[in-house]
GROMACS .gro file of C-alpha atoms in nm:
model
  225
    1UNK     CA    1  -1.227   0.173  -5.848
    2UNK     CA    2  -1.515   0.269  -6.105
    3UNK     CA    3  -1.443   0.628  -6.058
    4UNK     CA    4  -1.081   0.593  -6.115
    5UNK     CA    5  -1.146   0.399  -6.396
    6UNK     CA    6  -1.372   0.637  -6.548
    7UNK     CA    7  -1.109   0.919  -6.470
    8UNK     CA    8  -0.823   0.754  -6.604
    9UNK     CA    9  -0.977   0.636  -6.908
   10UNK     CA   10  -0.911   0.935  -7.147
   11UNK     CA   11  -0.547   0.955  -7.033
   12UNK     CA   12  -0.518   0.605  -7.132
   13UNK     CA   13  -0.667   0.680  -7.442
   14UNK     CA   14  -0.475   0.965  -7.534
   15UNK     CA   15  -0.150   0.804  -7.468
   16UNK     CA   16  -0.250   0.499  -7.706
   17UNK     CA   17  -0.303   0.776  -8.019
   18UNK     CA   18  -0.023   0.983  -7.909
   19UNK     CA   19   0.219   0.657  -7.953
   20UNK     CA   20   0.043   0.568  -8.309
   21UNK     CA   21   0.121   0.899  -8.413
   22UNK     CA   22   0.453   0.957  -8.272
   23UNK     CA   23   0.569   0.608  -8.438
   24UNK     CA   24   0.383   0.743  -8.758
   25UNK     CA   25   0.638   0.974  -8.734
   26UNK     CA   26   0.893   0.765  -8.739
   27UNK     CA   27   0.783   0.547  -9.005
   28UNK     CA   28   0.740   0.826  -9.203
   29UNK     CA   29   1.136   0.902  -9.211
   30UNK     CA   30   1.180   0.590  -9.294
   31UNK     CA   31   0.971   0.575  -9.594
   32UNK     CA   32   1.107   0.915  -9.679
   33UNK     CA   33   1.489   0.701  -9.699
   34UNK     CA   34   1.604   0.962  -9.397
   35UNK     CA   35   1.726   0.878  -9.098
   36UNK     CA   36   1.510   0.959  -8.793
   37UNK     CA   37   1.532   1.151  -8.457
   38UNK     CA   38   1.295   0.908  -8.335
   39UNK     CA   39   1.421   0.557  -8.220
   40UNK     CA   40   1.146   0.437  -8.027
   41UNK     CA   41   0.847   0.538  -7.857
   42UNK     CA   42   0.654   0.435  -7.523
   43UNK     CA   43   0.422   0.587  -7.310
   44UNK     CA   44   0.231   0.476  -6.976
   45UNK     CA   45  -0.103   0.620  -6.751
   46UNK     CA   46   0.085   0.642  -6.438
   47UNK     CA   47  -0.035   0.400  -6.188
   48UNK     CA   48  -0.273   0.507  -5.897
   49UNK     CA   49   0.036   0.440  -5.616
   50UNK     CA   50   0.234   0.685  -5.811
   51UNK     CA   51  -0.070   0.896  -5.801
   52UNK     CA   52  -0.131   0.840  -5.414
   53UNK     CA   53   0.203   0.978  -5.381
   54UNK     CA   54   0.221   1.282  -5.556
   55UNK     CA   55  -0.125   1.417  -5.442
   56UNK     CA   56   0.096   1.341  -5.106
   57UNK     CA   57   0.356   1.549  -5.225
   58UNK     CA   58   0.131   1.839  -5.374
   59UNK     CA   59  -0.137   1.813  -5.068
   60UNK     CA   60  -0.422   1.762  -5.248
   61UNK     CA   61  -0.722   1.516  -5.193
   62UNK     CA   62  -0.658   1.183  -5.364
   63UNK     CA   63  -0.945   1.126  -5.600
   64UNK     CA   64  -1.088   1.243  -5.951
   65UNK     CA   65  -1.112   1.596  -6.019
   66UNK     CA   66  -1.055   1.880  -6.212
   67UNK     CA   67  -0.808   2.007  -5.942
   68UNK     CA   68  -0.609   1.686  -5.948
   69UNK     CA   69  -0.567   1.619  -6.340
   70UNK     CA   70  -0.461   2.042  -6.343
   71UNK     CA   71  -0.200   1.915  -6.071
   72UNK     CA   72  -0.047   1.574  -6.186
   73UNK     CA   73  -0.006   1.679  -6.553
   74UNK     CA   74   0.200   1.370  -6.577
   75UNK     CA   75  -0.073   1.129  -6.569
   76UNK     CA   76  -0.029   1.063  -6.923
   77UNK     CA   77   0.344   1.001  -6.986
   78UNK     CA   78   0.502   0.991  -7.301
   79UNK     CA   79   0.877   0.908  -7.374
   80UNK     CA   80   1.056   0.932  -7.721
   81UNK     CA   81   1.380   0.824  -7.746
   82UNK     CA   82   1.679   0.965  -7.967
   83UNK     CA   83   1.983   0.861  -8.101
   84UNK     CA   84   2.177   1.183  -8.060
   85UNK     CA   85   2.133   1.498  -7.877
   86UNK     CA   86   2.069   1.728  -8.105
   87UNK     CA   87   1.768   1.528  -8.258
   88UNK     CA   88   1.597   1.620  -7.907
   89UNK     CA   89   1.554   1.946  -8.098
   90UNK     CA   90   1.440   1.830  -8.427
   91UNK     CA   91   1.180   1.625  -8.226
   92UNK     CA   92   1.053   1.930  -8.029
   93UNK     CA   93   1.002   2.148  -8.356
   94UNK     CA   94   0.794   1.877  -8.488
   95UNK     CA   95   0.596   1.855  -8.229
   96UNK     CA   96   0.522   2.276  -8.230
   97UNK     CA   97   0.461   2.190  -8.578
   98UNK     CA   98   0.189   1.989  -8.507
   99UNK     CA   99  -0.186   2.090  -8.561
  100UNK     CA  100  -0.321   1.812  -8.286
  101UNK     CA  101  -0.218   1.916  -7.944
  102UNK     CA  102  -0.117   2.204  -7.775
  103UNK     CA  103   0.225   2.271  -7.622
  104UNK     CA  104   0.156   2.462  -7.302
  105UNK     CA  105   0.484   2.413  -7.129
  106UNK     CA  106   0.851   2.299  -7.194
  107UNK     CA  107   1.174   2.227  -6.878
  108UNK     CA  108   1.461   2.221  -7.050
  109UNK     CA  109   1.710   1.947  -6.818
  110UNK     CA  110   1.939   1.893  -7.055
  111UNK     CA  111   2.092   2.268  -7.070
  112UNK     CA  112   1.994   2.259  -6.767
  113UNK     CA  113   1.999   1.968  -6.596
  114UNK     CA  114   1.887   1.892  -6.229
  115UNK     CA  115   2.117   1.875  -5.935
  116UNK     CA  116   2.117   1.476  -5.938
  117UNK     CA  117   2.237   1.483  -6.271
  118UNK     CA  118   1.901   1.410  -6.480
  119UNK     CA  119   1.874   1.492  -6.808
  120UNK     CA  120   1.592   1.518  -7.034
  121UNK     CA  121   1.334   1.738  -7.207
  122UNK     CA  122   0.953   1.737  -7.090
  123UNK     CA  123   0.685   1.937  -7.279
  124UNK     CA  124   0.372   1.941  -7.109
  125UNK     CA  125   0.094   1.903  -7.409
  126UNK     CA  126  -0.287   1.960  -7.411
  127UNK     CA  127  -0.463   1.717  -7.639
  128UNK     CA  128  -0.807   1.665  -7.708
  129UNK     CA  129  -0.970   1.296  -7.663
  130UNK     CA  130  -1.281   1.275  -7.844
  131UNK     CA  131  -1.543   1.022  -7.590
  132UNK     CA  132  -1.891   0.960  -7.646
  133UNK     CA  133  -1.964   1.247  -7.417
  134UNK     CA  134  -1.736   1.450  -7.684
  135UNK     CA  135  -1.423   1.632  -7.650
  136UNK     CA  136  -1.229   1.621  -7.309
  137UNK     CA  137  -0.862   1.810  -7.312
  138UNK     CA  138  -0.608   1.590  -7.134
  139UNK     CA  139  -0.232   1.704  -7.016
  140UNK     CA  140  -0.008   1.501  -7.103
  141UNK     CA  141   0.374   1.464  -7.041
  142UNK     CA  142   0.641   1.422  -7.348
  143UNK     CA  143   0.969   1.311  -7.211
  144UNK     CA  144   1.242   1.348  -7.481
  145UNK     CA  145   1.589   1.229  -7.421
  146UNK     CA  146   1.885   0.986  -7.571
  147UNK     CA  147   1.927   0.664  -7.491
  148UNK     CA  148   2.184   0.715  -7.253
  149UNK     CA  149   1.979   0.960  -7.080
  150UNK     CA  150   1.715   0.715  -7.054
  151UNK     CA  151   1.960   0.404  -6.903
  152UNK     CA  152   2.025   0.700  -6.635
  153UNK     CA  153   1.716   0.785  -6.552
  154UNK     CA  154   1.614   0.429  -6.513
  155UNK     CA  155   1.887   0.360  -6.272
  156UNK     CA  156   1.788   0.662  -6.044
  157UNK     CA  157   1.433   0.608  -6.062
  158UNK     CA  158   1.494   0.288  -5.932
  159UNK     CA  159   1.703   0.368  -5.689
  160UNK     CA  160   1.498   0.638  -5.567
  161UNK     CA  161   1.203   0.401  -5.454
  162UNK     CA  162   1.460   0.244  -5.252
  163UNK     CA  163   1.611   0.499  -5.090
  164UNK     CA  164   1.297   0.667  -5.058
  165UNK     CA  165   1.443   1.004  -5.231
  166UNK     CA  166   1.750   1.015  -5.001
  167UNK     CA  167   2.039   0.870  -5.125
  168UNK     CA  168   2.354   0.771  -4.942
  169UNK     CA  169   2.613   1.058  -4.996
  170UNK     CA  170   2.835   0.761  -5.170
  171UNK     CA  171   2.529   0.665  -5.387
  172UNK     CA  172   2.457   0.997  -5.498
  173UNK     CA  173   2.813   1.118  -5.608
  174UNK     CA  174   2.799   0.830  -5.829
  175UNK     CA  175   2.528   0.890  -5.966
  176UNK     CA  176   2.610   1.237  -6.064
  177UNK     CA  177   2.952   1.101  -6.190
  178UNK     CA  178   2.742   0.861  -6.397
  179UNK     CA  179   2.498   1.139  -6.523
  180UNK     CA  180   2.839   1.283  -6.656
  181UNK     CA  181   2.998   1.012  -6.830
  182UNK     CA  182   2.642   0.940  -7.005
  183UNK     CA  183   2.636   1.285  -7.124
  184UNK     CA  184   2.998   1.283  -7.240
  185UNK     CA  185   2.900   0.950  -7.423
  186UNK     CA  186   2.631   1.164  -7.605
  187UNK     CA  187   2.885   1.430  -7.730
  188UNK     CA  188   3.101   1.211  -7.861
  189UNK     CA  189   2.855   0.981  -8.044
  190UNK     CA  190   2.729   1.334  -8.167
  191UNK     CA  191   3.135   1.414  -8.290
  192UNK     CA  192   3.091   1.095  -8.550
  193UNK     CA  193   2.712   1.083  -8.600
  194UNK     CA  194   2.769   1.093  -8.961
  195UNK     CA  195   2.980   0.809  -8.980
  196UNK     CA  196   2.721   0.606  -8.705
  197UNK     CA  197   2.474   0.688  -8.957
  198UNK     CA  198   2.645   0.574  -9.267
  199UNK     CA  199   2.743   0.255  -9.088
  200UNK     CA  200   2.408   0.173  -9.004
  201UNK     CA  201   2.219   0.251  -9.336
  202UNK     CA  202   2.486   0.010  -9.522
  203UNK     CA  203   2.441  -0.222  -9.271
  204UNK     CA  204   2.039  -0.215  -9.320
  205UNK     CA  205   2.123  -0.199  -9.724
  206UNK     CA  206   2.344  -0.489  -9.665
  207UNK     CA  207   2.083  -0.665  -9.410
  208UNK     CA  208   1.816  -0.642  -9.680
  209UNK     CA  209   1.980  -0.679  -9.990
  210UNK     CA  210   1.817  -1.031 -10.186
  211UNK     CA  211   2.086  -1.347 -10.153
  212UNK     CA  212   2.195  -1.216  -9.806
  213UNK     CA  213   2.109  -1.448  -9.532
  214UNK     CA  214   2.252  -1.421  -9.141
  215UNK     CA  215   2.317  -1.720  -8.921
  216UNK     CA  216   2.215  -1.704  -8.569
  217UNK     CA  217   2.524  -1.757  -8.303
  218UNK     CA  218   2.454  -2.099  -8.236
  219UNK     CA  219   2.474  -2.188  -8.616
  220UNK     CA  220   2.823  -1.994  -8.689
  221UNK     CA  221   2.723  -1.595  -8.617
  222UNK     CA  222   2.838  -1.511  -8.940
  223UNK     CA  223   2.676  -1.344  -9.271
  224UNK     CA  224   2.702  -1.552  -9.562
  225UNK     CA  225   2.628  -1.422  -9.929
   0.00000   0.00000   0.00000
């Protein structure tokens, strides 16, 4: 496990700065008074199962190398979530506008999404993790999608460990059906964005405002002034 550790220790650092700065971001907006494309950020170092099965997949030896980290260039994972579709593409202009990493690859699922129904927009990043025996370039993944995307993907992924990748012909017309009505729930939330996002900056004005005070469900569930 020493090796591993060794190997995977760069991709876990690089997704720890990658989520400081992508939540930087975020905060930034804020400060700024302007509503976000970023609602939330995580990221992971996928575990070493996941590994032992796409080195499976790929046919390639299962253990640290150059080969392998050129191969899996999801190891690092990144996910930002949106509110609306079309921040997806204010997200991925910052992130070209960025002087820090390296874009070296974008999939495009949401104009063109994949045959199960997924959704989402992946841009494969170099970034450079600075160790004590200096700089090592890692690959990491940025997953960008809506929220609704995300409760989708979830589901599938899921399911897919269960099914083993082949689903029930019942199982996967829903899920395509599902894919649908998620994306249909984007476009419309996209037809009144501007109203969402009036709503919800009076309702943080409102939240925050000095004599206002909310009661918890058990004590009433309503706002008193």
């Amino acid at each position: 496990m020493g090796q591993w550790n060794r190997f995977l220790a760069p991709y876990k650092q690089a997704v720890d700065e990658l989520k400081i700065k992508f939540k930087g971001m975020r905060s930034q907006f804020e400060n700024d008074n302007t509503n976000s494309p970023i609602e939330f950020v995580t990221g992971r170092v996928k575990p070493l199962a996941s590994i032992y099965d796409k080195t499976l997949e790929k046919g390639i030896a299962f253990e640290p190398s150059e080969k392998l980290a050129h191969q899996l260039q999801d190891i690092a994972g990144i996910r930002m979530m949106c509110q609306f579709v079309g921040d997806i593409e204010t997200v991925v202009a910052l992130l070209k506008q960025r002087k820090d990493l390296r874009i070296v690859e974008e999939k495009d699922y949401i104009s063109n999404e994949k045959q199960s129904g997924y959704r989402s927009y992946h841009v494969i990043v170099e970034y450079p993790v600075q160790t004590i025996n200096g700089e090592e370039l890692i690959l990491a993944e940025i997953q960008i999608r809506t929220l609704a995307m995300n409760f989708w993907a979830s589901i599938e992924h899921s399911l897919n460990y269960k099914y083993k990748g082949v689903f029930p012909e019942e199982i996967k017309n829903r899920l395509q059906r599902a894919a649908e009505a998620a994306f249909q729930l984007d476009e419309e939330m996209s037809q009144i964005r501007d109203e969402i996002q009036e709503a919800q900056a009076y309702f943080t004005e409102f939240k925050e405002s000095p004599g206002t005070h909310f009661l918890s469900d058990r004590e009433g569930g309503r706002a008193e002034r």
